[in-house]
Short mmCIF file of C-alpha atoms in Angstrom, two decimals:
data_model
loop_
_atom_site.label_atom_id
_atom_site.label_comp_id
_atom_site.label_asym_id
_atom_site.label_seq_id
_atom_site.Cartn_x
_atom_site.Cartn_y
_atom_site.Cartn_z
CA MET M 1 0.00 0.00 0.00
CA LYS M 2 1.35 3.40 -0.97
CA ASP M 3 2.23 5.87 1.76
CA GLN M 4 -0.21 8.80 1.43
CA LYS M 5 1.82 11.23 3.55
CA PRO M 6 5.03 12.98 2.46
CA CYS M 7 7.97 12.29 4.75
CA LEU M 8 11.50 13.66 5.04
CA VAL M 9 14.43 11.37 4.24
CA GLU M 10 18.03 12.13 5.20
CA THR M 11 20.37 11.44 2.28
CA GLY M 12 23.71 12.48 3.71
CA GLN M 13 23.78 15.62 1.52
CA GLY M 14 20.54 17.12 2.73
CA PHE M 15 16.91 16.13 2.98
CA SER M 16 14.74 14.59 0.25
CA VAL M 17 11.03 13.76 0.43
CA VAL M 18 9.28 10.46 -0.24
CA TYR M 19 5.65 10.59 -1.28
CA GLN M 20 3.60 7.69 -2.67
CA GLU M 21 6.78 5.58 -2.90
CA LYS M 22 8.54 8.22 -5.01
CA PHE M 23 11.53 10.38 -4.19
CA LEU M 24 10.59 13.97 -5.06
CA TYR M 25 14.28 14.96 -4.99
CA SER M 26 17.36 12.86 -5.66
CA LYS M 27 18.14 10.38 -2.91
CA TYR M 28 21.86 11.10 -3.36
CA ASN M 29 22.12 14.88 -3.74
CA PRO M 30 18.63 16.47 -3.36
CA SER M 31 19.52 20.05 -4.35
CA LYS M 32 21.78 19.25 -7.32
CA ASN M 33 19.19 19.06 -10.14
CA ILE M 34 17.25 22.22 -9.32
CA CYS M 35 20.43 24.23 -8.68
CA GLN M 36 21.91 23.14 -12.00
CA LYS M 37 18.68 24.04 -13.76
CA ILE M 38 18.66 27.53 -12.21
CA SER M 39 22.33 28.17 -13.05
CA SER M 40 21.70 27.25 -16.69
CA MET M 41 18.82 29.73 -17.09
CA ASP M 42 19.10 33.37 -18.13
CA PHE M 43 16.40 35.36 -16.34
CA LEU M 44 15.34 38.65 -17.90
CA PRO M 45 13.85 41.68 -16.10
CA GLY M 46 10.05 41.69 -15.96
CA THR M 47 9.66 37.91 -15.55
CA ILE M 48 7.12 35.97 -13.50
CA ILE M 49 8.53 32.59 -12.45
CA LEU M 50 6.00 29.88 -11.70
CA ALA M 51 7.87 27.82 -9.11
CA LEU M 52 5.95 24.55 -9.28
CA SER M 53 5.88 22.13 -6.36
CA PRO M 54 8.72 23.59 -4.25
CA VAL M 55 8.33 20.95 -1.53
CA LEU M 56 11.60 21.89 0.19
CA GLU M 57 13.68 25.05 0.17
CA HIS M 58 16.23 23.59 -2.28
CA GLY M 59 17.04 26.13 -5.00
CA LEU M 60 15.21 29.11 -3.50
CA LYS M 61 18.37 30.91 -2.36
CA GLU M 62 20.11 30.21 -5.69
CA LEU M 63 17.10 31.52 -7.59
CA ALA M 64 17.04 34.73 -5.52
CA GLU M 65 20.69 35.37 -6.39
CA SER M 66 19.97 34.90 -10.12
CA LEU M 67 16.98 37.25 -10.39
CA PRO M 68 17.32 40.67 -12.05
CA GLU M 69 14.99 43.59 -11.25
CA ASN M 70 11.20 43.47 -11.61
CA CYS M 71 10.88 39.71 -11.16
CA ILE M 72 8.65 37.73 -8.84
CA VAL M 73 8.53 34.04 -7.94
CA LEU M 74 5.12 32.47 -7.33
CA LEU M 75 5.34 29.32 -5.22
CA CYS M 76 2.61 27.03 -6.56
CA GLU M 77 1.45 23.68 -5.17
CA ALA M 78 -1.67 21.95 -6.50
CA GLU M 79 -1.32 18.59 -4.69
CA ARG M 80 -3.11 18.96 -1.36
CA ASN M 81 -0.99 16.59 0.71
CA LEU M 82 2.18 18.26 -0.51
CA ARG M 83 0.64 21.70 0.13
CA GLY M 84 -0.13 20.68 3.70
CA PHE M 85 3.42 19.35 4.14
CA GLU M 86 4.93 22.59 2.81
CA SER M 87 2.68 24.69 5.02
CA GLU M 88 3.54 22.68 8.15
CA ARG M 89 7.24 23.19 7.47
CA GLY M 90 6.68 26.94 6.97
CA LEU M 91 8.06 27.02 3.44
CA GLU M 92 6.87 30.59 2.92
CA LEU M 93 8.96 31.65 5.91
CA LEU M 94 12.08 30.13 4.35
CA CYS M 95 11.86 32.32 1.24
CA PRO M 96 14.95 34.56 0.77
CA ASP M 97 13.02 37.83 0.23
CA ASN M 98 9.61 39.37 -0.52
CA ARG M 99 9.88 38.63 -4.24
CA PHE M 100 8.89 35.05 -3.36
CA ILE M 101 5.11 34.77 -2.91
CA TRP M 102 3.25 31.78 -1.53
CA VAL M 103 0.12 31.35 -3.69
CA SER M 104 -2.99 30.14 -1.87
CA GLU M 105 -5.11 27.33 -3.29
CA ARG M 106 -7.87 29.74 -4.33
CA GLU M 107 -5.39 32.10 -5.97
CA LEU M 108 -3.69 29.25 -7.80
CA TYR M 109 -6.80 28.63 -9.89
CA ASN M 110 -7.23 32.36 -10.59
CA LEU M 111 -3.67 33.34 -11.49
CA PRO M 112 -4.45 34.17 -15.17
CA VAL M 113 -7.21 36.53 -14.00
CA ILE M 114 -5.00 38.03 -11.30
CA PHE M 115 -2.36 38.86 -13.91
CA GLN M 116 -4.90 41.06 -15.71
CA LYS M 117 -5.43 43.27 -12.65
CA PRO M 118 -3.46 46.55 -12.36
CA SER M 119 -2.54 45.64 -8.80
CA TYR M 120 -3.25 42.70 -6.50
CA THR M 121 -2.59 41.86 -2.85
CA PHE M 122 -2.00 38.15 -2.32
CA GLU M 123 -3.35 36.38 0.74
CA SER M 124 0.26 36.14 1.92
CA GLY M 125 0.22 39.96 2.21
CA ASN M 126 2.47 40.67 -0.79
CA GLN M 127 1.16 43.45 -3.02
CA VAL M 128 2.18 43.31 -6.68
CA ASP M 129 1.65 45.88 -9.45
CA PHE M 130 1.11 43.87 -12.63
CA ALA M 131 0.22 46.61 -15.13
CA GLY M 132 3.12 47.21 -17.50
CA ILE M 133 5.73 45.53 -15.27
CA PHE M 134 5.86 41.91 -16.44
CA ARG M 135 6.49 40.80 -20.00
CA ARG M 136 6.86 37.04 -19.74
CA VAL M 137 6.05 33.97 -17.66
CA ILE M 138 8.38 30.99 -17.32
CA ARG M 139 7.87 27.70 -15.57
CA LEU M 140 10.36 26.12 -13.17
CA ASP M 141 9.72 22.60 -11.83
CA PHE M 142 11.32 22.36 -8.40
CA SER M 143 10.55 18.72 -7.62
CA ALA M 144 9.00 15.56 -9.01
CA GLY M 145 5.82 16.61 -7.20
CA VAL M 146 4.67 18.20 -10.49
CA GLN M 147 3.96 14.67 -11.78
CA PHE M 148 0.95 14.34 -9.48
CA CYS M 149 -0.83 17.29 -11.15
CA ALA M 150 0.91 17.38 -14.53
CA ASP M 151 -2.18 18.27 -16.60
CA PHE M 152 -3.15 21.08 -14.26
CA TYR M 153 0.33 22.59 -14.31
CA ASN M 154 0.47 22.42 -18.12
CA THR M 155 -2.88 24.18 -18.34
CA LEU M 156 -1.84 26.76 -15.73
CA GLU M 157 1.38 27.57 -17.58
CA THR M 158 -0.43 28.06 -20.89
CA ALA M 159 -3.16 30.20 -19.33
CA CYS M 160 -0.65 32.42 -17.49
CA VAL M 161 1.50 32.92 -20.59
CA ASN M 162 -1.61 33.81 -22.61
CA SER M 163 -2.78 36.20 -19.90
CA ILE M 164 0.42 38.27 -20.00
CA ARG M 165 0.45 38.12 -23.80
CA GLN M 166 -3.17 39.29 -23.87
CA PHE M 167 -2.34 42.27 -21.67
CA TRP M 168 0.29 43.51 -24.12
CA THR M 169 -1.90 42.73 -27.12
CA ASN M 170 -4.62 44.85 -25.53
CA ARG M 171 -2.09 47.62 -24.88
CA PHE M 172 -1.12 47.68 -28.56
CA THR M 173 -4.80 47.79 -29.53
CA LEU M 174 -5.51 50.61 -27.09
CA ALA M 175 -2.51 52.60 -28.28
CA LYS M 176 -3.91 52.42 -31.80
CA PHE M 177 -7.66 52.67 -31.21
CA GLY M 178 -8.18 53.75 -27.58
CA ARG M 179 -8.79 57.41 -28.40
CA LYS M 180 -11.29 56.42 -31.11
CA TYR M 181 -13.15 54.07 -28.73
CA SER M 182 -13.51 56.80 -26.12
CA ARG M 183 -14.61 59.51 -28.54
CA ASN M 184 -17.06 57.14 -30.22
CA MET M 185 -18.56 56.36 -26.83
CA PHE M 186 -19.26 60.02 -26.08
CA ARG M 187 -20.72 60.60 -29.55
CA ASN M 188 -23.02 57.60 -29.21
CA LEU M 189 -24.05 58.60 -25.68
CA LYS M 190 -25.42 61.83 -27.13
CA ILE M 191 -28.07 59.88 -29.09
CA LEU M 192 -28.62 57.17 -26.47
CA GLU M 193 -31.86 58.70 -25.16
CA ASP M 194 -33.37 58.68 -28.66
CA SER M 195 -32.52 55.02 -29.28
CA LYS M 196 -34.58 51.93 -28.44
CA PRO M 197 -33.41 50.27 -25.20
CA LEU M 198 -31.84 46.83 -25.59
CA SER M 199 -34.11 45.61 -22.79
CA HIS M 200 -37.00 45.56 -25.28
CA PHE M 201 -35.40 42.51 -26.90
CA ILE M 202 -34.00 40.59 -23.94
CA GLY M 203 -35.85 37.29 -23.45
CA LYS M 204 -38.41 38.02 -26.19
CA ILE M 205 -37.48 35.76 -29.15
CA ASP M 206 -39.32 32.43 -29.16
CA ARG M 207 -38.36 31.17 -32.65
CA PRO M 208 -35.04 29.65 -33.75
CA ILE M 209 -32.22 32.18 -34.02
CA PHE M 210 -29.68 32.07 -36.86
CA VAL M 211 -26.44 33.97 -36.23
CA PHE M 212 -24.40 34.91 -39.31
CA GLY M 213 -20.73 35.85 -39.50
CA ALA M 214 -18.75 36.55 -42.67
CA GLY M 215 -16.91 33.21 -42.89
CA GLU M 216 -17.33 30.75 -45.74
CA SER M 217 -19.89 28.55 -43.98
CA ALA M 218 -22.33 31.49 -44.12
CA GLU M 219 -23.12 30.36 -47.67
CA GLN M 220 -24.53 27.11 -46.26
CA GLY M 221 -26.65 29.13 -43.84
CA ILE M 222 -28.15 31.12 -46.73
CA GLU M 223 -29.34 27.90 -48.37
CA GLU M 224 -30.84 26.74 -45.06
CA VAL M 225 -32.71 30.03 -44.58
CA LYS M 226 -34.18 29.77 -48.09
CA ARG M 227 -35.76 26.43 -47.18
CA PHE M 228 -37.98 28.15 -44.60
CA SER M 229 -41.31 29.65 -45.57
CA LYS M 230 -41.94 33.31 -44.71
CA SER M 231 -44.22 32.37 -41.84
CA GLU M 232 -41.63 30.00 -40.34
CA LYS M 233 -38.61 32.18 -40.94
CA PRO M 234 -36.09 32.12 -38.06
CA TYR M 235 -34.92 35.26 -36.29
CA ILE M 236 -31.76 36.27 -38.17
CA LEU M 237 -29.00 38.17 -36.39
CA CYS M 238 -25.90 39.01 -38.42
CA ALA M 239 -22.52 40.62 -37.97
CA ASP M 240 -22.11 43.97 -39.73
CA THR M 241 -19.85 42.49 -42.44
CA ALA M 242 -22.38 39.73 -43.19
CA PHE M 243 -25.25 42.10 -44.04
CA PRO M 244 -24.24 42.79 -47.70
CA MET M 245 -24.01 39.06 -48.36
CA LEU M 246 -27.46 38.37 -46.93
CA LYS M 247 -29.01 41.33 -48.73
CA ALA M 248 -27.50 40.21 -52.07
CA ASN M 249 -29.23 36.85 -51.58
CA GLY M 250 -32.61 38.42 -50.87
CA ILE M 251 -32.43 37.86 -47.11
CA ILE M 252 -33.10 40.82 -44.81
CA PRO M 253 -31.98 40.07 -41.26
CA ASP M 254 -33.98 41.01 -38.18
CA GLY M 255 -30.92 42.49 -36.52
CA ILE M 256 -27.45 43.73 -37.43
CA VAL M 257 -24.70 43.81 -34.82
CA VAL M 258 -22.21 46.69 -35.17
CA ASP M 259 -18.99 46.48 -33.18
CA GLU M 260 -16.44 48.15 -35.47
CA ALA M 261 -14.96 51.54 -34.52
CA GLN M 262 -13.38 52.36 -37.87
CA SER M 263 -15.07 54.06 -40.80
CA ILE M 264 -14.28 51.18 -43.17
CA ILE M 265 -17.36 49.39 -41.82
CA ALA M 266 -19.68 52.03 -43.34
CA GLN M 267 -19.47 50.30 -46.73
CA SER M 268 -21.31 47.32 -45.23
CA PHE M 269 -24.44 49.44 -44.74
CA ILE M 270 -25.07 50.57 -48.30
CA GLY M 271 -28.82 50.15 -48.76
CA ALA M 272 -29.33 49.29 -45.10
CA ARG M 273 -31.34 52.40 -44.20
CA ARG M 274 -34.14 51.46 -46.57
CA ALA M 275 -34.16 47.91 -45.21
CA ALA M 276 -34.35 49.27 -41.68
CA ILE M 277 -37.31 51.53 -42.45
CA GLU M 278 -39.27 49.15 -44.70
CA LYS M 279 -38.44 45.80 -43.06
CA GLY M 280 -37.98 46.91 -39.46
CA VAL M 281 -34.34 45.88 -39.19
CA GLN M 282 -32.90 46.71 -35.76
CA VAL M 283 -29.25 47.65 -35.30
CA PHE M 284 -27.54 46.48 -32.11
CA GLN M 285 -24.55 48.72 -31.68
CA SER M 286 -21.67 49.00 -29.25
CA LEU M 287 -21.29 52.42 -27.65
CA CYS M 288 -17.66 52.36 -28.82
CA SER M 289 -18.49 51.57 -32.45
CA LEU M 290 -18.64 53.96 -35.40
CA PRO M 291 -21.15 56.76 -34.59
CA HIS M 292 -21.66 57.39 -38.31
CA ALA M 293 -23.65 54.13 -38.56
CA ALA M 294 -26.16 55.12 -35.90
CA GLY M 295 -26.33 58.86 -36.37
CA ARG M 296 -26.57 59.11 -40.15
CA ILE M 297 -27.36 55.78 -41.79
CA PHE M 298 -30.09 54.39 -39.52
CA PRO M 299 -33.07 56.07 -37.90
CA LYS M 300 -32.32 56.50 -34.20
CA ASP M 301 -35.33 54.46 -33.09
CA HIS M 302 -33.87 51.51 -35.05
CA ILE M 303 -30.72 51.60 -32.90
CA SER M 304 -30.25 49.69 -29.65
CA PHE M 305 -27.02 50.18 -27.74
CA TYR M 306 -25.01 47.84 -25.59
CA ALA M 307 -21.75 48.71 -23.85
CA THR M 308 -18.36 47.06 -24.29
CA GLU M 309 -15.67 47.57 -21.67
CA TYR M 310 -12.70 48.00 -23.99
CA ALA M 311 -10.32 48.41 -21.04
CA PRO M 312 -10.83 48.01 -17.26
CA ASN M 313 -10.93 51.46 -15.68
CA SER M 314 -12.74 53.31 -12.92
CA PHE M 315 -14.38 55.77 -15.34
CA PHE M 316 -16.20 52.95 -17.10
CA GLU M 317 -17.14 51.46 -13.73
CA SER M 318 -18.69 54.79 -12.72
CA LEU M 319 -20.71 54.81 -15.96
CA LYS M 320 -22.14 51.41 -15.06
CA ASP M 321 -23.72 53.05 -12.01
CA LYS M 322 -25.73 55.47 -14.15
CA GLN M 323 -29.36 54.55 -14.84
CA PHE M 324 -29.09 55.49 -18.50
CA PHE M 325 -26.17 53.11 -19.16
CA PRO M 326 -27.06 50.03 -21.26
CA PRO M 327 -26.22 46.37 -20.49
CA VAL M 328 -22.52 45.52 -20.65
CA ILE M 329 -21.32 42.78 -23.02
CA PRO M 330 -17.78 41.42 -22.48
CA ALA M 331 -15.22 42.53 -25.06
CA PHE M 332 -14.68 39.44 -27.23
CA GLY M 333 -12.83 41.17 -30.07
CA SER M 334 -15.09 39.51 -32.64
CA VAL M 335 -18.43 40.95 -33.74
CA GLY M 336 -19.59 37.43 -34.62
CA ILE M 337 -19.07 36.20 -31.07
CA THR M 338 -20.86 39.29 -29.74
CA ALA M 339 -23.79 38.52 -32.06
CA TYR M 340 -23.95 34.99 -30.67
CA VAL M 341 -23.99 36.30 -27.07
CA LEU M 342 -26.80 38.73 -27.98
CA ALA M 343 -28.73 35.77 -29.40
CA CYS M 344 -28.34 34.07 -26.00
CA LEU M 345 -29.77 37.21 -24.38
CA PHE M 346 -32.68 37.53 -26.80
CA ARG M 347 -34.03 33.97 -26.71
CA LYS M 348 -37.08 33.45 -24.55
CA ASP M 349 -35.60 30.40 -22.82
CA ILE M 350 -32.82 27.87 -23.28
CA ASN M 351 -35.12 25.68 -25.41
CA VAL M 352 -34.89 28.21 -28.26
CA LYS M 353 -32.27 26.84 -30.65
CA ILE M 354 -29.37 29.00 -31.82
CA LYS M 355 -27.49 28.05 -34.99
CA ASP M 356 -24.39 29.84 -36.21
CA PHE M 357 -23.02 30.18 -39.74
CA GLY M 358 -19.87 31.93 -40.88
CA LEU M 359 -18.25 31.94 -37.44
CA ASP M 360 -15.48 29.68 -38.73
CA PHE M 361 -12.36 31.60 -37.65
CA ALA M 362 -10.56 29.64 -40.37
CA TYR M 363 -10.64 29.55 -44.14
CA SER M 364 -9.85 27.48 -47.21
CA LYS M 365 -7.12 27.93 -49.78
CA GLY M 366 -7.40 31.25 -51.58
CA LYS M 367 -10.76 32.19 -50.04
CA THR M 368 -11.07 33.95 -46.69
CA HIS M 369 -14.72 35.09 -46.58
CA ALA M 370 -18.12 34.16 -47.96
CA ARG M 371 -19.16 35.47 -51.37
CA GLY M 372 -20.84 38.86 -51.20
CA THR M 373 -19.03 40.10 -48.09
CA PRO M 374 -16.99 43.33 -48.31
CA ALA M 375 -13.69 41.38 -48.15
CA HIS M 376 -14.77 39.17 -51.06
CA LYS M 377 -15.86 42.20 -53.09
CA ARG M 378 -12.53 43.92 -52.46
CA GLN M 379 -10.73 40.84 -53.74
CA LEU M 380 -12.90 40.85 -56.87
CA GLY M 381 -11.90 44.45 -57.47
CA LEU M 382 -8.22 43.48 -57.54
CA VAL M 383 -8.61 40.92 -60.33
CA THR M 384 -6.78 41.76 -63.57
CA ARG M 385 -5.41 39.74 -66.46
CA LEU M 386 -2.29 39.19 -64.36
CA THR M 387 -3.93 38.76 -60.95
CA CYS M 388 -6.17 35.83 -60.10
CA MET M 389 -9.23 35.87 -57.89
CA GLU M 390 -7.75 33.60 -55.20
CA ASN M 391 -6.01 35.22 -52.26
CA PHE M 392 -3.18 32.73 -51.87
CA GLY M 393 -1.22 35.10 -49.66
CA SER M 394 -3.68 34.31 -46.87
CA CYS M 395 -2.64 30.64 -46.98
CA PHE M 396 1.12 30.92 -47.15
CA GLY M 397 1.85 33.95 -44.98
CA GLN M 398 4.37 33.83 -42.16
CA ASN M 399 1.78 33.60 -39.37
CA VAL M 400 -0.58 31.15 -41.05
CA ILE M 401 -1.41 28.01 -39.06
CA ARG M 402 -2.20 24.81 -40.96
CA LEU M 403 -5.04 22.86 -39.33
CA PRO M 404 -5.55 19.07 -39.57
CA VAL M 405 -6.71 17.71 -42.92
CA SER M 406 -10.06 16.77 -41.38
CA ALA M 407 -10.85 20.44 -40.61
CA PRO M 408 -13.50 21.89 -42.98
CA PHE M 409 -11.38 25.04 -43.38
CA PRO M 410 -7.68 24.14 -43.09
CA TYR M 411 -6.04 27.56 -42.55
CA THR M 412 -6.13 30.01 -39.67
CA THR M 413 -3.96 32.59 -37.89
CA PRO M 414 -2.99 33.04 -34.23
CA VAL M 415 -5.59 35.82 -33.85
CA LEU M 416 -8.37 33.78 -35.47
CA ALA M 417 -7.37 30.73 -33.45
CA GLY M 418 -7.75 32.85 -30.30
CA TYR M 419 -11.24 33.88 -31.41
CA ALA M 420 -12.09 30.23 -32.12
CA GLU M 421 -11.08 29.25 -28.59
CA THR M 422 -13.09 32.14 -27.13
CA PHE M 423 -16.11 31.10 -29.20
CA ARG M 424 -15.78 27.51 -27.98
CA GLN M 425 -15.81 28.72 -24.37
CA VAL M 426 -18.79 31.01 -25.05
CA LYS M 427 -20.76 28.09 -26.48
CA GLU M 428 -19.94 25.94 -23.48
CA GLN M 429 -21.13 28.68 -21.12
CA SER M 430 -24.01 29.95 -23.29
CA LYS M 431 -26.71 28.89 -20.80
CA GLU M 432 -25.05 30.71 -17.91
CA LEU M 433 -23.57 33.61 -19.90
CA GLY M 434 -26.86 35.14 -21.01
CA SER M 435 -28.44 34.87 -17.58
CA SER M 436 -25.35 36.32 -15.86
CA ILE M 437 -25.38 39.40 -18.11
CA ILE M 438 -29.11 39.86 -17.51
CA SER M 439 -28.67 39.38 -13.77
CA ASP M 440 -25.81 41.89 -13.62
CA TRP M 441 -27.74 44.50 -15.58
CA THR M 442 -31.01 43.94 -13.68
CA GLY M 443 -29.27 44.09 -10.31
CA ARG M 444 -27.45 47.27 -11.26
CA PHE M 445 -30.65 48.87 -12.54
CA ASN M 446 -32.58 47.98 -9.38
CA LEU M 447 -29.83 49.45 -7.20
CA MET M 448 -29.90 52.69 -9.18
CA ARG M 449 -33.69 52.96 -9.41
CA ASN M 450 -34.06 54.85 -6.15
CA SER M 451 -30.91 56.92 -6.53
CA GLU M 452 -30.64 60.40 -7.95
CA LYS M 453 -31.57 60.31 -11.63
CA LEU M 454 -29.05 61.77 -14.04
CA SER M 455 -29.89 62.14 -17.71
CA VAL M 456 -27.32 61.57 -20.46
CA THR M 457 -27.46 65.29 -21.28
CA GLU M 458 -26.70 66.23 -17.67
CA PHE M 459 -23.85 63.73 -17.52
CA ILE M 460 -22.24 65.05 -20.71
CA SER M 461 -22.62 68.60 -19.46
CA SER M 462 -20.92 67.76 -16.15
CA GLU M 463 -18.13 65.96 -17.99
CA LYS M 464 -17.60 68.99 -20.21
CA ASP M 465 -17.38 71.27 -17.15
CA ALA M 466 -14.80 68.94 -15.58
CA LEU M 467 -12.64 69.01 -18.72
CA LEU M 468 -12.83 72.81 -18.89
CA GLU M 469 -11.72 73.04 -15.26
CA LEU M 470 -8.93 70.56 -15.92
CA ARG M 471 -7.76 72.53 -18.97
CA ASP M 472 -7.53 75.71 -16.89
CA LEU M 473 -5.60 73.95 -14.14
CA LEU M 474 -3.13 72.42 -16.60
CA SER M 475 -2.74 75.80 -18.32
CA GLY M 476 -1.74 77.49 -15.04
CA LYS M 477 -4.94 79.51 -14.61
CA GLY M 478 -6.40 80.24 -11.18
CA ASN M 479 -4.83 81.33 -7.91
CA PHE M 480 -3.79 78.00 -6.40
CA SER M 481 -0.69 76.91 -4.61
CA GLY M 482 1.38 74.17 -6.24
CA ALA M 483 0.06 71.55 -3.82
CA GLU M 484 -3.59 72.64 -4.28
CA ARG M 485 -3.27 72.63 -8.06
CA SER M 486 -1.66 69.17 -8.08
CA GLU M 487 -4.36 67.79 -5.79
CA LYS M 488 -7.17 69.16 -7.97
CA ILE M 489 -5.53 67.83 -11.15
CA LYS M 490 -5.04 64.42 -9.59
CA THR M 491 -8.65 64.26 -8.38
CA LEU M 492 -10.03 65.16 -11.81
CA LEU M 493 -7.75 62.83 -13.75
CA GLU M 494 -7.64 59.65 -11.72
CA ASN M 495 -11.20 58.73 -12.74
CA ARG M 496 -10.98 59.97 -16.35
CA GLN M 497 -8.73 57.34 -17.85
CA TYR M 498 -10.16 57.94 -21.33
CA LEU M 499 -7.79 60.92 -21.55
CA TYR M 500 -4.68 58.75 -21.31
CA LEU M 501 -5.60 55.04 -21.72
CA HIS M 502 -4.29 55.14 -25.28
CA PHE M 503 -0.86 56.42 -24.27
CA PRO M 504 1.85 53.75 -24.59
CA ASP M 505 2.42 54.16 -20.84
CA GLY M 506 -1.25 54.80 -20.10
CA TYR M 507 -1.78 51.67 -18.02
CA ARG M 508 -1.30 53.83 -14.91
CA PHE M 509 -1.77 57.50 -14.02
CA SER M 510 1.27 59.71 -13.54
CA MET M 511 1.77 63.29 -12.33
CA GLU M 512 4.98 63.66 -14.31
CA LEU M 513 5.13 66.84 -16.42
CA ASN M 514 5.51 64.96 -19.71
CA PHE M 515 2.41 62.87 -18.95
CA LEU M 516 0.32 65.92 -17.99
CA LYS M 517 1.38 67.81 -21.13
CA ARG M 518 0.13 64.95 -23.29
CA ILE M 519 -3.16 64.94 -21.40
CA ARG M 520 -3.50 68.68 -21.97
CA GLY M 521 -3.19 67.98 -25.70
CA GLU M 522 -6.10 65.50 -25.53
CA ILE M 523 -8.60 67.73 -23.75
CA ASP M 524 -9.50 70.01 -26.66
CA GLY M 525 -10.34 67.05 -28.88
CA PHE M 526 -12.70 65.58 -26.30
CA LEU M 527 -14.31 68.97 -25.64
CA LYS M 528 -15.09 69.21 -29.34
CA VAL M 529 -16.79 65.80 -29.18
CA LEU M 530 -18.85 66.86 -26.14
CA GLN M 531 -20.15 70.07 -27.78
#
């Protein structure tokens, strides 16, 4: 019978541990392997080290001596008996310095989420600022104890690496589009009161829902829709880029989901206004998406807004507390996935079937989108006597991933593969996801019902006044001492991250002169939007 409790074993050159008839360290020289491994590694600044199953203190001192600046070591143990053994021996007390953090069992399962937070205080008492500090995660197996939870550790490593990578990917996106997202939000807020609330559609659809993206399989969905009679027609919800394709095939959707912030999406709505007026098409639009679509192309009563938190910040959190603010949909990065989540919100109950077409996140050789989509039309426009219709560059590019032969569409990219994984998770959680969004929005609305009512117009007016005051303070106007001026500036800016989120270093607020000068340059542009 295997011994279920870890026990210390003296080897002559230090202690090893035996657990379930296995030596977790060498029975001849317990510290040799881990010390050799550490000495062979080149640690870079800004690294998070996942120290997996550090049953004894072997290697901790050597690791501390090898670490450059801005590094932390997270001591992780998933096997409960080993965790209890480590805790009894006070492993966390044997750590060389405060860069070594003992991760609790609850925190261990939430590390990827913790990495996304600007700052976090571990249960051990260590506070860590994550935003902009760490650039990579590496794994370091301290003992053979990792074998008892190998699958979990592999999953944890992948999730943590992806979490840090996602942070920097989001930073690049914000640096490029953050200003546009924020300005679009204010422009759309100005017409929010004239739009139709999204709540009019939540839980109201009792017929099958077809969700269309712009991928190749959307062509199969068109054929399936045509088999329905007019009286039995399903509720059709499509991504913005899928609308031209459906319209060209004589299919007018019930709803179009708009999530794109750039003006290039406007070409997808040619002829859409007439369809909206004559056929009653409703547009479900993110507050951060292109205002041109809502304000000029569609009648305002054919617009329903939802909110997308494009970056965690206290300003957006304060907006959630306003009665006028619409339901918040997570930022998936893909309008097709957002359309699917809206379908989950709209169905009357979980018995209403949802089918998706064109949400492939992969493509075949030479063809990336369904016929009739804007991307397909652009490719047609490039055809000459010397240029073929097929877009073979999409199949043989540097970042292209070749999928198994059995896959219906054999090519993808890292970005599309990420969307595919997100979509898989959304489908798995579809029953809970819709209800959680509804519950969050309903609970927030009920809390705000008895509070002081603030209209969108009043909010925009107060925000404009705050920016005018901030502009005067940053321009040196007013009779304030240096300390008073700095305090007023700090108070006004700390909860208005939209003024600096898009800065390369905008993941945290700074009172440095260079940072404040850049903010001063942003204020006039936002004041123009708020006029």
